Amino acid sequence: METQHDILVQNKRDIQFKISINRKITVIRGDSATGKSTLFQMVSDANTSSRTGVNIACDVPVVALYETGYQYELSNESGKIYVIDEDFSHLKTKEFASLVLKSDNCFIIITRESLPAIPYSYREIYKIKTSGKYHSLERVYPDYDKLTEKDMIVTEDEDAGLEYYQYFFGDKVTTSHGNSNLSKYGSQNSLLIGDGSAIGAYIQDMELTGADMYLPESFEWKLLNNGMFKNNEKVQELIEHPERVVDTKCISMEKYCTGLLNNITANTPAQYSKSKLNQCYVRQCCCKGTKCEYFTRDKVLE
Amino acid sequence: MVKVYFELEEQDIISTSKYFNNAYTEEWLDDWARRVIREIDKSELVSEGLVQSPVLGPITIREISSGAKALIIMNADDSVISNANSCGDNCAELLAELSRKKDFSIYLAYPMKFRDLQFDMCIARDGAICHNAKEFEREYLLWRHSMTF
């Protein structure tokens, strides 16, 4: 199922919600009394019978998910957008997370709590912006896309990812051994580097530390941004519009980018390995004496 | 003083909206409730069970926001641990004020932004006392860092 959809929910009293989703998981939080429960209630009402005074316009069905029978629903249905209210008591369970990850559906989850078992992007965390009866979504967090040098730099990645940042910033770069540990290293003097596409559950913690953040979609996504792939249409489409490329069957952006990087560099000098950084990704030229077909810059031998 | 639980057993977590709708009494809808509905929902409690909302028009008390319901439960019902995850950051001021007036308990598993508010808070997991956002956020991070995800 594609993950990009525009949704219009409105009732006969002109209460209106205009929502655009981009990924499999969208989280809505924010102030009280902005309309979150009203949105869920309207979607819920619309599902109960054919004439409810609520109209939902979307290219796929938008439905409320209830606690009763949700396991069957998520295991057997596909191609839907489920709206889940904060009262849904299974939100933080492993069973729910497992069903969501396997599911071929999209999810709009209303919750202020973090959901560590579900990878979701910090870019897809929203609050509701209200103007009278009209409601739309507004991102909670800005883009953290500037790589700035700080006294301490900590990346969630090990091996190739760690080596990559150490190449540029030296020994001040260490690893947190995973995204859940990143905030432990946060301070005014540190830069935290994580996979933006899966950091949603930890972004509140990281923000509290006052640290700077650099959150590309994933480390492999950052490598795909390398100039050597600028002639690869699939890569460029991914970089420009990740939501158009990654569907609900893909467990995470990191896995998608890793698979893509592995495929397009297999049996080339730029062959990607997660365990060891290929120097092609950091050096200004290919020094292996072999012409790299992806390399767009002039080849300069050392 | 408000006692804050970062974690609770599932059976102790109340569903704010459902609990309120099935438990509220006339006594709950006092001056505090009137103020909560005015300040959080920007609406007026007209009579028992009837609220005038500028956006939704006349609505029942069951349709006020979950944040407002949670704040009313905190003041009116000491038999449960109120679920403050239903409260957005715009509920912090009233929550802080209530903490200086009475003892109650809340479940709060997200870092509510208290900004420069002063409050009386006890963290259930370690007994720490917090009076400002910095102290609360430190306790919140200590709890988060103690977790295994």
Short mmCIF file of C-alpha atoms in Angstrom, two decimals:
data_model
loop_
_atom_site.label_atom_id
_atom_site.label_comp_id
_atom_site.label_asym_id
_atom_site.label_seq_id
_atom_site.Cartn_x
_atom_site.Cartn_y
_atom_site.Cartn_z
CA MET A 1 0.00 0.00 0.00
CA GLU A 2 1.25 3.51 -0.79
CA THR A 3 1.79 5.72 2.24
CA GLN A 4 0.97 9.15 0.84
CA HIS A 5 -2.70 10.08 1.13
CA ASP A 6 -4.84 13.18 1.52
CA ILE A 7 -7.81 12.84 3.84
CA LEU A 8 -10.77 15.15 4.33
CA VAL A 9 -13.09 14.42 7.24
CA GLN A 10 -16.08 16.72 7.65
CA ASN A 11 -19.55 16.66 9.11
CA LYS A 12 -22.76 18.51 8.37
CA ARG A 13 -21.92 21.06 11.06
CA ASP A 14 -18.90 22.12 9.02
CA ILE A 15 -16.32 20.65 11.39
CA GLN A 16 -13.49 19.80 9.03
CA PHE A 17 -10.16 18.01 9.25
CA LYS A 18 -7.73 18.17 6.32
CA ILE A 19 -4.93 15.70 6.81
CA SER A 20 -2.05 14.62 4.59
CA ILE A 21 -0.07 11.56 5.59
CA ASN A 22 3.28 10.58 4.13
CA ARG A 23 4.38 7.43 5.91
CA LYS A 24 2.97 4.25 7.31
CA ILE A 25 2.93 5.72 10.82
CA THR A 26 1.65 9.21 11.62
CA VAL A 27 1.52 10.36 15.23
CA ILE A 28 -0.71 13.19 16.48
CA ARG A 29 -0.10 14.82 19.85
CA GLY A 30 -0.15 18.39 21.12
CA ASP A 31 -2.33 20.55 23.32
CA SER A 32 -5.63 19.44 24.77
CA ALA A 33 -8.87 20.60 23.16
CA THR A 34 -7.47 20.91 19.65
CA GLY A 35 -9.80 18.29 18.18
CA LYS A 36 -7.96 14.98 18.40
CA SER A 37 -10.80 13.12 20.08
CA THR A 38 -13.31 14.84 17.79
CA LEU A 39 -11.38 13.56 14.78
CA PHE A 40 -11.44 10.02 16.12
CA GLN A 41 -15.13 10.28 17.01
CA MET A 42 -16.04 11.57 13.54
CA VAL A 43 -14.11 8.76 11.84
CA SER A 44 -15.71 6.31 14.23
CA ASP A 45 -19.21 7.66 13.51
CA ALA A 46 -18.62 7.55 9.77
CA ASN A 47 -17.86 3.84 9.98
CA THR A 48 -20.99 2.85 11.85
CA SER A 49 -23.52 3.16 9.04
CA SER A 50 -23.97 4.75 5.64
CA ARG A 51 -25.69 8.01 6.64
CA THR A 52 -24.08 9.49 9.71
CA GLY A 53 -23.62 13.14 8.76
CA VAL A 54 -19.88 12.55 8.47
CA ASN A 55 -18.17 12.40 5.11
CA ILE A 56 -14.66 11.08 4.59
CA ALA A 57 -12.90 11.76 1.30
CA CYS A 58 -9.78 9.70 0.65
CA ASP A 59 -8.53 7.31 -2.02
CA VAL A 60 -8.52 4.47 0.52
CA PRO A 61 -10.86 3.61 3.42
CA VAL A 62 -10.21 5.55 6.63
CA VAL A 63 -11.49 3.66 9.66
CA ALA A 64 -11.31 3.75 13.46
CA LEU A 65 -9.49 0.90 15.18
CA TYR A 66 -11.05 -0.48 18.34
CA GLU A 67 -9.67 -2.74 21.03
CA THR A 68 -12.18 -5.48 20.33
CA GLY A 69 -10.98 -7.64 17.50
CA TYR A 70 -8.05 -5.48 16.48
CA GLN A 71 -5.76 -8.49 16.12
CA TYR A 72 -8.05 -10.06 13.53
CA GLU A 73 -8.52 -6.72 11.79
CA LEU A 74 -4.81 -5.99 11.43
CA SER A 75 -3.99 -9.56 10.41
CA ASN A 76 -6.61 -9.78 7.70
CA GLU A 77 -7.27 -6.31 6.34
CA SER A 78 -5.08 -4.33 3.96
CA GLY A 79 -5.12 -1.04 2.10
CA LYS A 80 -6.75 0.98 4.88
CA ILE A 81 -5.82 3.93 7.06
CA TYR A 82 -6.55 3.18 10.70
CA VAL A 83 -7.12 6.00 13.18
CA ILE A 84 -6.31 5.03 16.77
CA ASP A 85 -7.32 7.08 19.81
CA GLU A 86 -5.15 7.60 22.87
CA ASP A 87 -7.47 5.42 24.93
CA PHE A 88 -6.43 2.34 22.92
CA SER A 89 -4.86 0.36 25.75
CA HIS A 90 -2.72 -1.96 23.59
CA LEU A 91 -0.69 0.84 22.01
CA LYS A 92 2.52 0.05 23.85
CA THR A 93 2.30 -3.72 23.71
CA LYS A 94 4.72 -5.83 21.66
CA GLU A 95 1.81 -7.69 20.10
CA PHE A 96 0.32 -4.48 18.74
CA ALA A 97 3.70 -3.31 17.43
CA SER A 98 4.31 -6.64 15.73
CA LEU A 99 0.91 -6.54 14.01
CA VAL A 100 1.48 -2.95 12.87
CA LEU A 101 4.88 -3.76 11.42
CA LYS A 102 3.53 -6.74 9.45
CA SER A 103 0.36 -4.93 8.42
CA ASP A 104 -0.25 -3.64 4.91
CA ASN A 105 -2.10 -0.58 6.24
CA CYS A 106 -1.32 2.97 7.36
CA PHE A 107 -1.87 4.23 10.90
CA ILE A 108 -2.73 7.60 12.41
CA ILE A 109 -2.03 7.22 16.12
CA ILE A 110 -3.19 9.80 18.66
CA THR A 111 -0.81 9.62 21.62
CA ARG A 112 1.62 11.72 23.60
CA GLU A 113 3.50 8.67 24.82
CA SER A 114 6.45 7.24 22.92
CA LEU A 115 6.10 3.91 21.13
CA PRO A 116 9.56 2.31 21.26
CA ALA A 117 8.55 -0.92 19.53
CA ILE A 118 7.40 0.92 16.40
CA PRO A 119 9.88 2.74 14.13
CA TYR A 120 8.38 6.08 13.12
CA SER A 121 9.86 9.28 11.81
CA TYR A 122 10.20 12.43 13.88
CA ARG A 123 9.00 14.24 10.76
CA GLU A 124 5.65 12.48 10.99
CA ILE A 125 4.81 13.68 14.50
CA TYR A 126 2.16 16.38 14.29
CA LYS A 127 -0.12 18.57 16.35
CA ILE A 128 -3.50 19.81 15.21
CA LYS A 129 -3.67 23.40 14.04
CA THR A 130 -7.14 24.84 14.56
CA SER A 131 -8.81 27.77 12.89
CA GLY A 132 -12.42 27.82 14.05
CA LYS A 133 -14.04 24.70 12.66
CA TYR A 134 -11.12 23.94 10.34
CA HIS A 135 -8.35 21.65 11.46
CA SER A 136 -5.09 20.64 9.80
CA LEU A 137 -1.81 19.09 10.87
CA GLU A 138 1.39 20.92 11.72
CA ARG A 139 4.72 19.28 12.33
CA VAL A 140 5.97 19.32 15.91
CA TYR A 141 9.67 19.18 15.09
CA PRO A 142 11.76 21.10 12.54
CA ASP A 143 14.11 19.38 10.10
CA TYR A 144 17.29 18.36 11.85
CA ASP A 145 19.40 18.27 8.72
CA LYS A 146 22.46 20.34 9.54
CA LEU A 147 25.65 18.51 10.44
CA THR A 148 27.52 20.87 12.77
CA GLU A 149 30.70 20.09 14.68
CA LYS A 150 30.40 20.00 18.46
CA ASP A 151 32.74 19.03 21.32
CA MET A 152 31.18 15.59 21.44
CA ILE A 153 29.49 13.79 18.55
CA VAL A 154 27.51 10.63 19.17
CA THR A 155 25.97 8.44 16.49
CA GLU A 156 23.59 5.55 17.02
CA ASP A 157 25.49 3.63 14.35
CA GLU A 158 28.35 1.27 14.89
CA ASP A 159 30.92 0.01 12.38
CA ALA A 160 30.50 1.69 8.96
CA GLY A 161 28.34 4.54 10.28
CA LEU A 162 30.72 5.28 13.13
CA GLU A 163 33.75 5.07 10.81
CA TYR A 164 32.08 7.48 8.40
CA TYR A 165 31.63 10.27 10.95
CA GLN A 166 35.03 9.57 12.52
CA TYR A 167 36.61 10.11 9.10
CA PHE A 168 35.37 13.70 9.18
CA PHE A 169 35.43 14.54 12.91
CA GLY A 170 38.03 12.16 14.37
CA ASP A 171 38.01 10.63 17.84
CA LYS A 172 35.37 12.98 19.21
CA VAL A 173 32.82 10.72 17.52
CA THR A 174 31.55 7.78 19.56
CA THR A 175 28.63 5.42 19.27
CA SER A 176 25.64 5.10 21.57
CA HIS A 177 25.05 1.53 20.34
CA GLY A 178 21.51 2.17 19.19
CA ASN A 179 18.92 4.91 19.01
CA SER A 180 17.39 4.27 22.45
CA ASN A 181 20.69 5.25 24.12
CA LEU A 182 21.32 8.46 22.19
CA SER A 183 19.74 10.81 24.72
CA LYS A 184 22.07 9.49 27.44
CA TYR A 185 24.85 11.38 25.65
CA GLY A 186 22.88 14.56 25.09
CA SER A 187 24.10 17.91 26.42
CA GLN A 188 24.51 21.49 25.25
CA ASN A 189 27.93 20.53 23.91
CA SER A 190 26.97 17.44 21.97
CA LEU A 191 25.60 16.54 18.57
CA LEU A 192 23.40 13.46 18.41
CA ILE A 193 23.20 11.62 15.08
CA GLY A 194 20.36 9.17 14.51
CA ASP A 195 18.11 7.65 11.88
CA GLY A 196 15.36 10.22 11.52
CA SER A 197 12.97 7.70 10.00
CA ALA A 198 12.92 5.59 13.17
CA ILE A 199 13.77 8.03 15.97
CA GLY A 200 10.20 9.12 16.73
CA ALA A 201 9.98 7.26 20.04
CA TYR A 202 13.10 8.97 21.40
CA ILE A 203 12.90 12.48 19.99
CA GLN A 204 11.24 13.90 23.13
CA ASP A 205 14.09 12.59 25.29
CA MET A 206 16.75 13.93 22.93
CA GLU A 207 15.10 17.33 22.77
CA LEU A 208 15.08 17.57 26.57
CA THR A 209 18.87 17.23 26.74
CA GLY A 210 19.41 20.45 24.79
CA ALA A 211 21.76 18.69 22.37
CA ASP A 212 22.02 19.54 18.70
CA MET A 213 20.62 16.83 16.44
CA TYR A 214 21.40 15.59 12.97
CA LEU A 215 18.75 13.15 11.81
CA PRO A 216 18.98 11.99 8.18
CA GLU A 217 16.47 9.28 7.23
CA SER A 218 19.16 6.68 7.93
CA PHE A 219 22.91 6.32 7.52
CA GLU A 220 22.43 4.46 4.26
CA TRP A 221 20.10 7.22 3.05
CA LYS A 222 22.90 9.68 3.72
CA LEU A 223 25.31 7.58 1.65
CA LEU A 224 22.76 7.43 -1.17
CA ASN A 225 22.88 11.24 -1.15
CA ASN A 226 26.51 10.96 -2.20
CA GLY A 227 27.20 12.55 -5.57
CA MET A 228 28.23 9.21 -7.03
CA PHE A 229 24.55 8.23 -7.29
CA LYS A 230 23.26 11.41 -8.82
CA ASN A 231 22.59 9.70 -12.15
CA ASN A 232 20.58 6.90 -10.58
CA GLU A 233 16.91 7.80 -11.04
CA LYS A 234 15.64 5.44 -8.35
CA VAL A 235 18.01 6.91 -5.80
CA GLN A 236 17.11 10.46 -6.75
CA GLU A 237 13.40 9.67 -6.47
CA LEU A 238 14.02 8.23 -3.01
CA ILE A 239 15.94 11.31 -1.92
CA GLU A 240 13.39 13.75 -3.27
CA HIS A 241 10.23 11.87 -2.30
CA PRO A 242 10.90 9.00 0.10
CA GLU A 243 7.16 8.68 0.78
CA ARG A 244 6.54 7.77 -2.88
CA VAL A 245 9.10 5.01 -2.91
CA VAL A 246 8.65 3.24 0.40
CA ASP A 247 5.35 1.40 0.89
CA THR A 248 3.72 -0.18 3.94
CA LYS A 249 5.33 -3.56 3.35
CA CYS A 250 8.72 -2.05 4.05
CA ILE A 251 9.46 -2.41 7.75
CA SER A 252 11.74 0.61 7.90
CA MET A 253 13.39 3.22 5.74
CA GLU A 254 16.76 2.03 7.01
CA LYS A 255 16.14 -1.49 5.70
CA TYR A 256 14.90 -0.14 2.38
CA CYS A 257 17.92 2.13 1.93
CA THR A 258 20.32 -0.64 2.98
CA GLY A 259 18.76 -3.01 0.45
CA LEU A 260 18.88 -0.42 -2.30
CA LEU A 261 22.49 0.52 -1.53
CA ASN A 262 23.50 -3.14 -1.45
CA ASN A 263 21.81 -3.81 -4.79
CA ILE A 264 23.20 -0.90 -6.76
CA THR A 265 26.75 -1.24 -5.46
CA ALA A 266 27.02 -5.03 -5.56
CA ASN A 267 30.19 -6.17 -7.36
CA THR A 268 31.38 -2.59 -7.86
CA PRO A 269 34.26 -0.80 -6.16
CA ALA A 270 31.67 1.06 -4.10
CA GLN A 271 30.16 -2.15 -2.71
CA TYR A 272 28.45 -1.28 0.55
CA SER A 273 29.10 -3.15 3.75
CA LYS A 274 27.48 -2.30 7.09
CA SER A 275 30.36 -3.80 9.00
CA LYS A 276 33.21 -1.89 7.34
CA LEU A 277 33.16 1.49 5.66
CA ASN A 278 34.07 1.41 1.99
CA GLN A 279 36.48 4.30 1.38
CA CYS A 280 34.60 5.21 -1.81
CA TYR A 281 32.07 7.02 0.37
CA VAL A 282 34.52 9.38 2.02
CA ARG A 283 37.46 9.90 -0.32
CA GLN A 284 37.42 12.49 -3.02
CA CYS A 285 38.45 10.01 -5.67
CA CYS A 286 38.58 6.31 -6.33
CA CYS A 287 42.06 5.17 -5.44
CA LYS A 288 41.59 1.52 -6.22
CA GLY A 289 42.81 1.84 -9.78
CA THR A 290 39.42 0.72 -11.07
CA LYS A 291 36.97 3.02 -12.71
CA CYS A 292 33.82 3.28 -10.67
CA GLU A 293 30.83 3.53 -12.95
CA TYR A 294 28.86 5.48 -10.35
CA PHE A 295 31.54 8.02 -9.72
CA THR A 296 30.57 11.28 -11.32
CA ARG A 297 33.64 13.29 -10.39
CA ASP A 298 36.90 13.18 -12.31
CA LYS A 299 38.96 10.25 -11.28
CA VAL A 300 42.16 11.23 -9.52
CA LEU A 301 44.62 8.57 -8.55
CA GLU A 302 46.75 9.08 -5.45
CA MET B 1 1.36 17.65 46.15
CA VAL B 2 1.04 15.58 43.01
CA LYS B 3 2.57 12.10 43.05
CA VAL B 4 3.77 11.20 39.56
CA TYR B 5 3.90 7.63 38.29
CA PHE B 6 5.93 7.27 35.09
CA GLU B 7 4.84 3.64 34.82
CA LEU B 8 1.77 1.75 35.98
CA GLU B 9 0.42 -1.76 35.67
CA GLU B 10 -2.07 -1.95 32.82
CA GLN B 11 -4.99 -2.60 35.18
CA ASP B 12 -4.23 0.64 37.07
CA ILE B 13 -4.28 2.87 33.99
CA ILE B 14 -7.63 4.54 33.52
CA SER B 15 -9.07 5.49 30.18
CA THR B 16 -9.66 9.15 30.93
CA SER B 17 -12.61 9.74 28.65
CA LYS B 18 -14.46 6.50 29.32
CA TYR B 19 -13.84 6.74 33.07
CA PHE B 20 -15.06 10.32 33.26
CA ASN B 21 -18.17 9.61 31.20
CA ASN B 22 -19.15 6.76 33.48
CA ALA B 23 -18.09 8.17 36.83
CA TYR B 24 -18.77 11.91 36.97
CA THR B 25 -21.37 13.22 39.38
CA GLU B 26 -22.94 16.61 39.89
CA GLU B 27 -20.40 17.31 42.66
CA TRP B 28 -17.56 16.99 40.17
CA LEU B 29 -18.88 19.90 38.12
CA ASP B 30 -17.83 22.58 40.58
CA ASP B 31 -15.96 25.87 40.20
CA TRP B 32 -12.74 24.01 39.36
CA ALA B 33 -14.46 22.10 36.56
CA ARG B 34 -16.02 25.34 35.33
CA ARG B 35 -12.57 26.93 35.22
CA VAL B 36 -10.94 23.93 33.53
CA ILE B 37 -13.59 23.90 30.81
CA ARG B 38 -13.19 27.64 30.32
CA GLU B 39 -9.38 27.69 30.22
CA ILE B 40 -8.64 24.45 28.40
CA ASP B 41 -11.65 24.01 26.11
CA LYS B 42 -12.48 27.73 25.81
CA SER B 43 -16.06 26.70 26.53
CA GLU B 44 -18.65 27.42 29.21
CA LEU B 45 -20.29 24.96 31.55
CA VAL B 46 -23.90 26.11 31.21
CA SER B 47 -25.56 23.60 33.48
CA GLU B 48 -24.93 20.09 34.69
CA GLY B 49 -24.05 18.14 31.63
CA LEU B 50 -24.36 21.00 29.12
CA VAL B 51 -21.39 22.91 27.71
CA GLN B 52 -21.39 25.72 25.18
CA SER B 53 -18.43 25.39 22.81
CA PRO B 54 -17.51 28.18 20.38
CA VAL B 55 -16.53 25.58 17.76
CA LEU B 56 -18.88 22.67 18.36
CA GLY B 57 -21.89 24.63 19.64
CA PRO B 58 -23.87 23.13 22.52
CA ILE B 59 -22.31 19.83 23.57
CA THR B 60 -22.70 17.45 26.46
CA ILE B 61 -20.16 17.25 29.27
CA ARG B 62 -19.14 13.89 27.78
CA GLU B 63 -17.74 15.72 24.75
CA ILE B 64 -15.27 18.04 26.49
CA SER B 65 -11.59 17.36 25.85
CA SER B 66 -9.77 14.48 27.48
CA GLY B 67 -7.34 16.96 29.01
CA ALA B 68 -10.19 18.80 30.71
CA LYS B 69 -11.69 15.52 31.89
CA ALA B 70 -8.35 14.45 33.40
CA LEU B 71 -7.97 17.74 35.29
CA ILE B 72 -11.50 17.41 36.67
CA ILE B 73 -10.80 13.82 37.78
CA MET B 74 -7.61 14.96 39.53
CA ASN B 75 -9.60 17.37 41.65
CA ALA B 76 -12.73 15.31 42.22
CA ASP B 77 -11.80 11.64 42.48
CA ASP B 78 -9.08 10.40 44.81
CA SER B 79 -9.96 6.76 44.23
CA VAL B 80 -7.96 6.54 40.97
CA ILE B 81 -4.62 7.63 39.57
CA SER B 82 -5.58 10.21 36.95
CA ASN B 83 -4.16 9.65 33.49
CA ALA B 84 -2.26 12.87 32.74
CA ASN B 85 -1.15 11.53 29.36
CA SER B 86 -4.53 12.84 28.27
CA CYS B 87 -3.33 16.33 29.17
CA GLY B 88 -1.44 18.45 26.68
CA ASP B 89 1.13 21.05 27.60
CA ASN B 90 -1.67 23.61 27.88
CA CYS B 91 -2.91 21.73 30.98
CA ALA B 92 0.40 22.22 32.82
CA GLU B 93 -0.57 25.50 34.45
CA LEU B 94 -3.73 24.14 36.06
CA LEU B 95 -2.01 20.90 37.01
CA ALA B 96 0.78 22.88 38.71
CA GLU B 97 -1.76 25.05 40.54
CA LEU B 98 -3.70 22.02 41.76
CA SER B 99 -0.48 20.41 43.01
CA ARG B 100 -0.01 23.36 45.37
CA LYS B 101 -3.51 22.96 46.78
CA LYS B 102 -4.13 19.26 47.33
CA ASP B 103 -2.65 15.75 47.25
CA PHE B 104 -3.42 13.58 44.25
CA SER B 105 -1.73 11.06 41.96
CA ILE B 106 -1.21 11.02 38.21
CA TYR B 107 0.20 8.73 35.55
CA LEU B 108 2.44 10.82 33.30
CA ALA B 109 4.67 9.07 30.77
CA TYR B 110 5.63 11.98 28.55
CA PRO B 111 7.69 15.10 29.31
CA MET B 112 4.97 17.68 29.81
CA LYS B 113 6.37 21.18 29.33
CA PHE B 114 5.99 23.03 32.64
CA ARG B 115 8.16 25.93 31.45
CA ASP B 116 8.59 28.40 34.35
CA LEU B 117 5.74 27.05 36.48
CA GLN B 118 6.25 26.17 40.14
CA PHE B 119 4.66 23.01 41.51
CA ASP B 120 4.82 20.46 44.30
CA MET B 121 5.63 17.05 42.86
CA CYS B 122 6.86 13.73 44.20
CA ILE B 123 8.21 11.15 41.76
CA ALA B 124 6.81 7.76 42.80
CA ARG B 125 9.71 5.61 41.56
CA ASP B 126 12.43 7.23 43.69
CA GLY B 127 10.69 9.69 46.00
CA ALA B 128 12.40 12.70 44.44
CA ILE B 129 10.75 16.06 45.03
CA CYS B 130 10.45 18.46 42.09
CA HIS B 131 9.32 22.06 42.07
CA ASN B 132 10.21 23.18 38.56
CA ALA B 133 10.54 21.97 34.99
CA LYS B 134 14.28 21.38 35.20
CA GLU B 135 13.93 19.05 38.19
CA PHE B 136 11.01 17.20 36.58
CA GLU B 137 12.79 16.77 33.25
CA ARG B 138 15.87 15.43 35.02
CA GLU B 139 13.72 12.82 36.78
CA TYR B 140 11.94 11.99 33.55
CA LEU B 141 15.24 11.37 31.74
CA LEU B 142 16.59 9.30 34.66
CA TRP B 143 13.52 7.06 34.30
CA ARG B 144 13.81 6.85 30.52
CA HIS B 145 17.50 6.00 30.75
CA SER B 146 16.76 3.22 33.22
CA MET B 147 14.51 1.47 30.73
CA THR B 148 15.44 -1.37 28.42
CA PHE B 149 13.74 -0.93 25.10
#
